[in-house]
């Protein structure tokens, strides 16, 4: 499977994806981190979320890359950061501007660690419910 990455024209000026994100998106199989999913699996989904965050939060430079399946929360890179290791913001999509912020992690590696932990817990709870 080929992941869709935003084009240079779609990204904030001088934004660089974290190399660890590029590595994961280059894998033949993108990791299953349910309840999170990487929106880059579908170009249409990526385009939708980029339009949404640009329209809802025009003063913020956000680069959406993942969504959680039980709410409208999305994970976005800080597009204003040009270091190649941007913060990851949790954004409650569709909230009014100023009310969207749900916190952040220092970088993609921290976010992925948290997402994997949440995924393990979520899957364990789902398995218990199936018993």
Tab-separated table of C-alpha atoms in Angstrom:
chain	number	residue	atom	x	y	z
A	1	UNK	CA	0.000	0.000	0.000
A	2	UNK	CA	1.231	3.463	-0.841
A	3	UNK	CA	0.557	6.224	1.670
A	4	UNK	CA	-0.517	9.655	0.486
A	5	UNK	CA	1.703	12.483	1.673
A	6	UNK	CA	0.653	16.081	1.169
A	7	UNK	CA	2.428	17.859	-1.663
A	8	UNK	CA	4.761	20.762	-1.025
A	9	UNK	CA	2.012	23.111	-2.260
A	10	UNK	CA	-0.422	21.750	0.337
A	11	UNK	CA	2.002	22.014	3.256
A	12	UNK	CA	2.931	25.121	5.215
A	13	UNK	CA	6.040	26.790	3.844
A	14	UNK	CA	9.306	25.012	4.798
A	15	UNK	CA	7.491	22.308	6.784
A	16	UNK	CA	9.372	19.004	6.986
A	17	UNK	CA	7.813	15.701	7.979
A	18	UNK	CA	9.631	13.852	10.776
A	19	UNK	CA	11.894	11.162	9.316
A	20	UNK	CA	10.269	8.563	11.610
A	21	UNK	CA	6.876	9.397	10.070
A	22	UNK	CA	8.272	9.022	6.547
A	23	UNK	CA	9.771	5.648	7.516
A	24	UNK	CA	6.407	4.358	8.748
A	25	UNK	CA	4.556	5.696	5.725
A	26	UNK	CA	7.092	3.918	3.487
A	27	UNK	CA	6.323	0.496	4.977
A	28	UNK	CA	4.478	-2.074	2.883
A	29	UNK	CA	1.922	-2.362	5.683
A	30	UNK	CA	1.135	0.673	7.813
A	31	UNK	CA	0.964	-0.299	11.511
A	32	UNK	CA	-2.447	-1.024	13.028
A	33	UNK	CA	-2.814	1.398	15.921
A	34	UNK	CA	-6.588	1.174	16.324
A	35	UNK	CA	-8.429	3.170	17.650
A	36	UNK	CA	-6.152	5.580	15.771
A	37	UNK	CA	-5.752	5.413	12.026
A	38	UNK	CA	-3.398	7.231	9.713
A	39	UNK	CA	-5.483	9.365	7.349
A	40	UNK	CA	-2.780	9.106	4.670
A	41	UNK	CA	-4.117	5.689	3.735
A	42	UNK	CA	-6.625	7.500	1.509
A	43	UNK	CA	-5.879	10.658	-0.488
A	44	UNK	CA	-9.524	11.778	-0.196
A	45	UNK	CA	-9.413	11.510	3.595
A	46	UNK	CA	-6.162	13.452	3.738
A	47	UNK	CA	-7.553	16.177	1.482
A	48	UNK	CA	-10.774	16.383	3.522
A	49	UNK	CA	-8.966	16.843	6.833
A	50	UNK	CA	-6.527	19.391	5.423
A	51	UNK	CA	-9.453	21.453	4.074
A	52	UNK	CA	-11.281	21.154	7.404
A	53	UNK	CA	-8.421	22.322	9.599
A	54	UNK	CA	-7.482	25.150	7.226
A	55	UNK	CA	-11.102	26.311	7.105
A	56	UNK	CA	-11.869	25.942	10.819
A	57	UNK	CA	-8.555	27.179	12.213
A	58	UNK	CA	-7.079	29.570	9.629
A	59	UNK	CA	-4.655	31.153	12.097
A	60	UNK	CA	-3.033	27.800	12.899
A	61	UNK	CA	-0.670	25.930	10.595
A	62	UNK	CA	-1.717	22.339	11.166
A	63	UNK	CA	-0.862	19.222	9.166
A	64	UNK	CA	-3.380	16.472	10.005
A	65	UNK	CA	-2.111	12.893	9.861
A	66	UNK	CA	-4.219	10.650	12.123
A	67	UNK	CA	-7.743	10.321	13.500
A	68	UNK	CA	-9.188	8.439	16.438
A	69	UNK	CA	-12.298	6.377	15.645
A	70	UNK	CA	-14.411	7.142	18.723
A	71	UNK	CA	-14.453	10.942	18.500
A	72	UNK	CA	-13.706	13.866	16.218
A	73	UNK	CA	-10.160	14.179	17.560
A	74	UNK	CA	-7.332	14.284	15.049
A	75	UNK	CA	-3.564	14.429	15.428
A	76	UNK	CA	-1.786	17.213	13.565
A	77	UNK	CA	1.810	18.221	13.126
A	78	UNK	CA	2.689	21.795	14.044
A	79	UNK	CA	3.102	23.156	10.541
A	80	UNK	CA	4.827	26.297	11.823
A	81	UNK	CA	7.754	24.165	13.025
A	82	UNK	CA	10.380	23.735	10.311
A	83	UNK	CA	12.835	21.659	12.389
A	84	UNK	CA	11.733	18.260	11.068
A	85	UNK	CA	10.609	17.275	14.599
A	86	UNK	CA	7.361	19.216	15.063
A	87	UNK	CA	5.050	18.935	18.031
A	88	UNK	CA	1.929	16.863	17.525
A	89	UNK	CA	-1.279	18.614	18.529
A	90	UNK	CA	-4.479	16.847	19.479
A	91	UNK	CA	-7.271	18.812	17.841
A	92	UNK	CA	-10.979	18.363	18.457
A	93	UNK	CA	-12.169	18.835	14.880
A	94	UNK	CA	-15.362	20.802	14.380
A	95	UNK	CA	-14.902	22.685	17.683
A	96	UNK	CA	-15.058	26.453	17.479
A	97	UNK	CA	-11.714	28.169	16.979
A	98	UNK	CA	-10.061	28.607	20.354
A	99	UNK	CA	-11.733	25.501	21.775
A	100	UNK	CA	-10.121	22.890	19.549
A	101	UNK	CA	-6.916	22.284	21.501
A	102	UNK	CA	-6.742	18.947	23.368
A	103	UNK	CA	-3.034	18.990	24.219
A	104	UNK	CA	0.147	17.940	22.469
A	105	UNK	CA	3.175	15.678	22.502
A	106	UNK	CA	6.701	16.901	21.886
A	107	UNK	CA	7.140	15.003	18.619
A	108	UNK	CA	5.909	12.161	16.418
A	109	UNK	CA	7.924	9.491	18.269
A	110	UNK	CA	6.188	10.447	21.545
A	111	UNK	CA	2.798	10.482	19.834
A	112	UNK	CA	3.405	7.058	18.284
A	113	UNK	CA	4.464	5.625	21.643
A	114	UNK	CA	1.229	6.926	23.185
A	115	UNK	CA	-0.869	5.689	20.257
A	116	UNK	CA	0.630	2.191	20.522
A	117	UNK	CA	-0.042	2.113	24.271
A	118	UNK	CA	-3.628	3.282	23.720
A	119	UNK	CA	-4.029	0.722	20.935
A	120	UNK	CA	-2.917	-2.163	23.163
A	121	UNK	CA	-5.325	-1.062	25.901
A	122	UNK	CA	-8.178	-0.553	23.431
A	123	UNK	CA	-7.684	-3.972	21.817
A	124	UNK	CA	-7.514	-5.666	25.234
A	125	UNK	CA	-10.822	-4.026	26.201
A	126	UNK	CA	-12.370	-5.103	22.895
A	127	UNK	CA	-11.202	-8.696	23.480
A	128	UNK	CA	-12.766	-8.657	26.965
A	129	UNK	CA	-16.044	-7.408	25.504
A	130	UNK	CA	-16.016	-10.290	22.998
A	131	UNK	CA	-15.831	-12.905	25.764
